[in-house]
Amino acid sequence: MSDFNQPVSGNDLARFAGLQTFMRLPVAPSADGLDVGFIGIPMDIGTSWRSGTRFGPKQLRQESAMIRPYNIQTGAAPFDSLQCADVGDISINTFSLADSLKIIEAKYDEILKHPIIPMGLGGDHSLTLPVLRAMAKKHGPVALVHVDAHADVNDEMFGERETHGTVFRRAYEEGLIKPSKVWQIGLRGTGYTAEDFTEAAGWGFNQRLASSLWHKPLDMLGKEIVASIGDQPCYITYDIDSLDPSFAPGTGTPEIGGLTTMQAMELIRNLRGLNIVGCDLVEVSPPYDTTGNTALTGANIMFEMLSILPGVKVR
Ligand code: MN
Ligand code: MN
């Protein structure tokens, strides 16, 4: 018997049976005693185009039932050394984005009193701003790996300063992140102005356009990011729309010409060594995910991020 929580095995209970938690882990009533907590943030009221990410946490949990505990290709055995559990969903106010962001921040403040790495299941990308507010209170400004088709650095959308498209401008203005230790990977598509991305480069953000990564392996980029960030506390925010819509169509603001699933795995696997203090996987929109492939991919990306957390044994 392991001292650590284990996912329910598909040989003990059929994978299509049982309560839906992330990777069939136990539910924990609080963050107490946990190294890692998966936390659902079912929200889509920060989106600007297609909605539906309110159903993301449910669908990510459902598709995660297929994932087995050992990462065969990397040798990572996260459940051999980390105490992991699903801590449930945050009770947002679906009628108020502003209120919801306050609720998310308060919930993260509470769980970050414990030495836990929260892994957020989104939800639209606006959730990352209150998470970073809580993270900065605990760790100071954090390094950031932001994988996304979009830089999410608009100033306002319809006069609103807190939306899924304004997160990283607010995080920069509020000093929640270290600009020279921000890496935005996979940017592409069309913009409102010619300077949509380059303004943030002027703040110090390191940006890689998807087109500069086409047909290339991303292992060296991962290593470059690790060398650049060093031992700084680092948050990883993974927007599923960084992937090409042929791989991940079930999302709110798809952009063609994106990363492949293989590049996503190469990138994350080569981020091992970062001092990761939290992660999220956002923008999975099940109503547009008719095959379940987007949520399946998102759940596996979550597992890849789990596999590189500090303290994970590699066999
Ligand atoms: Mn985004
Ligand atoms: Mn995006």
Coordinates of C-alpha atoms and ligand atoms in Angstrom, one line a residue:
M1 CA 0.0 0.0 0.0
S2 CA 1.3 3.4 -0.9
D3 CA 1.3 6.2 1.6
F4 CA -0.1 8.5 -1.1
N5 CA -3.6 8.7 -2.7
Q6 CA -3.8 6.7 -5.8
P7 CA -6.2 7.1 -8.7
V8 CA -8.8 4.3 -8.7
S9 CA -7.4 1.6 -11.1
G10 CA -9.3 0.7 -14.2
N11 CA -8.8 -2.9 -13.1
D12 CA -10.6 -2.3 -9.8
L13 CA -13.5 -0.3 -11.2
A14 CA -14.3 0.1 -14.9
R15 CA -13.1 3.5 -16.1
F16 CA -16.7 4.5 -17.1
A17 CA -17.9 3.9 -13.6
G18 CA -17.5 5.8 -10.4
L19 CA -17.8 9.4 -9.3
Q20 CA -16.0 11.9 -11.5
T21 CA -12.9 13.4 -9.9
F22 CA -9.8 14.4 -11.7
M23 CA -7.9 11.2 -12.6
R24 CA -10.3 9.3 -10.2
L25 CA -8.5 10.6 -7.2
P26 CA -10.2 10.9 -3.8
V27 CA -12.0 14.1 -3.0
A28 CA -10.4 16.2 -0.2
P29 CA -12.6 18.5 1.9
S30 CA -9.7 20.9 2.3
A31 CA -6.1 21.5 1.1
D32 CA -4.8 20.3 4.5
G33 CA -2.1 17.6 4.0
L34 CA -2.1 17.8 0.2
D35 CA 0.9 18.5 -2.0
V36 CA -1.3 19.0 -5.1
G37 CA -5.0 19.9 -5.3
F38 CA -7.0 19.8 -8.5
I39 CA -9.6 22.5 -8.3
G40 CA -12.5 23.2 -10.7
I41 CA -13.4 26.8 -11.7
P42 CA -16.5 26.4 -13.8
M43 CA -16.9 29.7 -15.4
D44 CA -17.4 31.3 -18.8
I45 CA -18.7 34.8 -18.1
G46 CA -15.3 36.3 -18.9
T47 CA -15.4 35.1 -22.6
S48 CA -15.8 37.4 -25.6
W49 CA -16.8 35.0 -28.4
R50 CA -18.1 31.4 -27.8
S51 CA -19.0 30.5 -24.2
G52 CA -19.3 27.0 -22.7
T53 CA -16.1 26.8 -20.6
R54 CA -18.4 26.6 -17.5
F55 CA -18.7 22.9 -18.4
G56 CA -14.9 22.6 -18.7
P57 CA -14.1 21.1 -15.3
K58 CA -16.8 18.4 -15.6
Q59 CA -15.6 17.4 -19.0
L60 CA -11.9 17.5 -18.1
R61 CA -12.6 15.2 -15.1
Q62 CA -14.6 12.9 -17.3
E63 CA -11.9 12.5 -20.0
S64 CA -9.2 12.2 -17.3
A65 CA -10.6 8.8 -16.3
M66 CA -8.6 7.3 -19.2
I67 CA -5.3 8.5 -17.8
R68 CA -3.2 5.9 -15.9
P69 CA -0.9 6.9 -13.1
Y70 CA 2.6 6.4 -14.7
N71 CA 3.9 8.6 -17.4
I72 CA 5.5 5.8 -19.4
Q73 CA 7.4 8.0 -21.8
T74 CA 9.0 10.4 -19.3
G75 CA 9.2 7.9 -16.4
A76 CA 7.4 10.3 -14.1
A77 CA 5.5 8.8 -11.2
P78 CA 3.7 11.7 -9.6
F79 CA 1.6 9.6 -7.3
D80 CA 4.6 7.8 -5.8
S81 CA 5.8 11.0 -4.0
L82 CA 3.0 13.6 -4.0
Q83 CA -0.2 13.6 -2.1
C84 CA -2.8 14.5 -4.6
A85 CA -6.6 15.0 -4.5
D86 CA -9.5 16.7 -6.2
V87 CA -10.7 19.5 -3.9
G88 CA -13.9 20.2 -5.9
D89 CA -15.2 23.3 -7.6
I90 CA -15.1 26.9 -6.6
S91 CA -18.6 28.3 -6.1
I92 CA -18.5 31.3 -8.4
N93 CA -21.3 33.7 -8.9
T94 CA -22.4 33.1 -12.5
F95 CA -24.2 36.4 -12.6
S96 CA -21.2 38.6 -11.8
L97 CA -17.7 38.2 -13.2
A98 CA -16.3 40.8 -10.8
D99 CA -17.7 39.0 -7.8
S100 CA -16.5 35.6 -9.2
L101 CA -13.0 36.9 -9.5
K102 CA -13.1 38.0 -5.8
I103 CA -14.4 34.6 -4.8
I104 CA -11.6 32.8 -6.7
E105 CA -9.0 35.0 -5.1
A106 CA -10.4 34.4 -1.6
K107 CA -10.5 30.6 -2.2
Y108 CA -6.9 30.6 -3.4
D109 CA -5.9 32.7 -0.4
E110 CA -7.4 30.1 1.8
I111 CA -5.8 27.1 0.1
L112 CA -2.4 28.7 -0.3
K113 CA -2.2 28.9 3.5
H114 CA -1.2 25.3 3.1
P115 CA 2.0 24.2 1.2
I116 CA 0.0 23.0 -1.8
I117 CA 0.4 23.4 -5.5
P118 CA -3.1 24.2 -6.9
M119 CA -3.9 22.8 -10.4
G120 CA -6.9 24.8 -11.8
L121 CA -9.4 23.2 -14.2
G122 CA -11.0 26.1 -16.2
G123 CA -13.0 27.8 -16.9
D124 CA -12.2 30.8 -19.1
H125 CA -8.9 32.6 -18.9
S126 CA -10.2 35.5 -16.7
L127 CA -9.8 33.1 -13.7
T128 CA -6.0 33.4 -13.9
L129 CA -5.9 37.0 -12.7
P130 CA -7.3 36.4 -9.2
V131 CA -5.2 33.3 -9.0
L132 CA -2.1 35.4 -9.7
R133 CA -3.2 38.0 -7.2
A134 CA -3.3 35.2 -4.6
M135 CA 0.0 33.7 -5.8
A136 CA 1.8 37.1 -5.6
K137 CA 0.6 37.6 -2.0
K138 CA 2.3 34.3 -1.1
H139 CA 5.4 34.3 -3.3
G140 CA 5.9 37.8 -4.6
P141 CA 5.8 38.5 -8.3
V142 CA 6.0 35.1 -10.1
A143 CA 7.6 33.9 -13.3
L144 CA 5.0 32.9 -15.9
V145 CA 4.9 30.4 -18.7
H146 CA 1.8 31.3 -20.7
V147 CA 0.9 29.1 -23.6
D148 CA -1.8 30.6 -25.7
A149 CA -2.8 31.7 -29.2
H150 CA -3.5 35.1 -27.6
A151 CA -1.3 37.4 -25.5
D152 CA -4.4 38.4 -23.4
V153 CA -3.0 41.9 -22.9
N154 CA -5.9 44.1 -24.1
D155 CA -6.5 47.1 -21.9
E156 CA -10.3 47.0 -21.9
M157 CA -13.1 45.0 -23.6
F158 CA -16.4 46.9 -23.7
G159 CA -14.9 49.1 -21.0
E160 CA -14.3 46.1 -18.7
R161 CA -10.8 45.8 -17.3
E162 CA -11.2 42.2 -16.1
T163 CA -12.0 39.8 -18.9
H164 CA -10.3 36.8 -20.5
G165 CA -8.5 39.1 -22.9
T166 CA -7.0 41.5 -20.4
V167 CA -5.4 39.2 -17.8
F168 CA -1.7 39.7 -18.4
R169 CA -1.8 43.5 -18.8
R170 CA -3.5 43.7 -15.4
A171 CA -1.0 41.2 -13.9
Y172 CA 1.8 43.3 -15.3
E173 CA 0.3 46.6 -14.0
E174 CA -0.3 45.1 -10.6
G175 CA 3.2 43.7 -10.3
L176 CA 2.0 40.1 -10.0
I177 CA 4.5 38.8 -12.5
K178 CA 8.2 39.4 -13.3
P179 CA 8.0 40.8 -16.9
S180 CA 11.5 39.5 -17.9
K181 CA 10.5 36.1 -16.6
V182 CA 7.2 35.9 -18.6
W183 CA 7.2 33.6 -21.6
Q184 CA 4.2 33.7 -24.0
I185 CA 4.3 30.8 -26.4
G186 CA 2.1 30.1 -29.5
L187 CA 0.8 33.6 -30.2
R188 CA -0.9 34.1 -33.6
G189 CA -4.0 35.2 -35.4
T190 CA -5.3 38.7 -36.1
G191 CA -5.1 41.7 -33.9
Y192 CA -7.0 44.9 -33.2
T193 CA -3.8 46.9 -33.9
A194 CA -0.4 46.1 -35.3
E195 CA 1.1 46.5 -31.8
D196 CA -1.2 44.0 -30.0
F197 CA 1.6 41.7 -29.1
T198 CA 4.7 43.9 -29.4
E199 CA 3.7 46.3 -26.7
A200 CA 4.0 43.5 -24.1
A201 CA 7.4 42.6 -25.6
G202 CA 8.4 46.2 -24.7
W203 CA 7.5 45.4 -21.0
G204 CA 10.0 42.6 -21.1
F205 CA 7.7 39.6 -22.0
N206 CA 9.5 36.9 -24.0
Q207 CA 7.2 36.0 -26.9
R208 CA 7.3 33.2 -29.4
L209 CA 4.8 33.4 -32.3
A210 CA 3.4 30.0 -33.3
S211 CA 4.6 30.6 -36.9
S212 CA 8.2 30.7 -35.6
L213 CA 7.6 27.3 -34.1
W214 CA 6.0 25.6 -37.0
H215 CA 7.6 22.2 -38.0
K216 CA 10.0 22.5 -35.1
P217 CA 10.5 20.4 -31.9
L218 CA 10.0 22.4 -28.7
D219 CA 12.5 20.7 -26.4
M220 CA 15.1 23.3 -26.8
L221 CA 12.6 26.1 -26.2
G222 CA 11.6 24.4 -23.0
K223 CA 15.2 24.2 -21.8
E224 CA 15.7 27.8 -22.7
I225 CA 12.7 28.8 -20.6
V226 CA 14.0 26.8 -17.6
A227 CA 17.5 28.4 -17.9
S228 CA 15.9 31.9 -18.1
I229 CA 13.5 31.5 -15.2
G230 CA 15.9 29.6 -12.9
D231 CA 14.6 28.9 -9.4
Q232 CA 12.0 31.7 -9.4
P233 CA 8.5 30.7 -8.2
C234 CA 6.8 30.0 -11.5
Y235 CA 3.2 29.7 -12.5
I236 CA 2.1 27.9 -15.7
T237 CA -1.1 28.9 -17.4
Y238 CA -2.0 26.7 -20.4
D239 CA -4.8 28.0 -22.7
I240 CA -6.0 25.1 -24.8
D241 CA -6.4 27.4 -27.8
S242 CA -2.6 27.4 -28.1
L243 CA -3.2 24.2 -30.0
D244 CA -4.3 24.2 -33.5
P245 CA -8.1 23.8 -33.8
S246 CA -7.5 20.5 -35.7
F247 CA -6.2 19.1 -32.4
A248 CA -8.4 21.1 -30.0
P249 CA -11.5 22.5 -31.7
G250 CA -13.6 22.7 -28.5
T251 CA -12.6 26.2 -27.3
G252 CA -14.0 29.7 -27.3
T253 CA -11.7 31.6 -29.6
P254 CA -10.0 29.2 -32.0
E255 CA -7.1 30.4 -34.2
I256 CA -5.7 28.4 -37.1
G257 CA -2.0 27.6 -37.5
G258 CA -1.4 26.6 -33.9
L259 CA 0.8 24.2 -32.0
T260 CA 0.5 20.4 -32.3
T261 CA -0.3 18.0 -29.5
M262 CA 3.2 16.7 -29.8
Q263 CA 4.7 20.1 -29.5
A264 CA 2.7 20.8 -26.3
M265 CA 4.0 17.6 -24.8
E266 CA 7.6 18.4 -25.8
L267 CA 7.4 21.8 -24.4
I268 CA 5.9 20.8 -21.0
R269 CA 8.2 17.8 -20.6
N270 CA 11.2 20.1 -21.1
L271 CA 10.0 22.5 -18.4
R272 CA 11.0 20.0 -15.7
G273 CA 13.2 21.8 -13.2
L274 CA 11.1 24.9 -12.9
N275 CA 10.0 25.8 -9.3
I276 CA 6.3 25.5 -10.2
V277 CA 3.9 26.9 -7.6
G278 CA 0.7 26.5 -9.5
C279 CA -0.8 25.6 -12.9
D280 CA -4.1 26.0 -14.8
L281 CA -5.6 24.6 -17.9
V282 CA -8.2 26.9 -19.3
E283 CA -10.6 27.5 -22.2
V284 CA -11.9 24.0 -22.8
S285 CA -15.5 24.5 -24.1
P286 CA -17.3 21.2 -24.2
P287 CA -20.3 22.4 -26.3
Y288 CA -17.8 22.9 -29.1
D289 CA -16.0 19.7 -28.3
T290 CA -18.2 17.2 -30.1
T291 CA -15.7 14.3 -30.0
G292 CA -14.4 15.0 -26.5
N293 CA -10.9 15.2 -28.0
T294 CA -10.2 18.7 -26.7
A295 CA -11.0 17.8 -23.1
L296 CA -9.1 14.5 -23.5
T297 CA -6.1 16.6 -24.7
G298 CA -6.5 19.1 -21.9
A299 CA -6.7 16.4 -19.2
N300 CA -3.5 14.9 -20.6
I301 CA -1.8 18.3 -20.6
M302 CA -2.8 18.6 -17.0
F303 CA -1.2 15.2 -16.3
E304 CA 2.0 16.3 -18.1
M305 CA 2.2 19.4 -15.9
L306 CA 1.6 17.3 -12.8
S307 CA 4.5 15.1 -14.1
I308 CA 7.0 17.9 -13.9
L309 CA 6.1 19.3 -10.5
P310 CA 9.0 19.7 -8.0
G311 CA 9.3 16.5 -6.0
V312 CA 7.9 14.2 -8.7
K313 CA 10.0 11.0 -8.9
V314 CA 11.3 10.0 -12.3
R315 CA 11.8 6.2 -12.6
Ligands
MN1 MN -6.0 33.1 -23.1
MN2 MN -6.4 32.1 -26.1

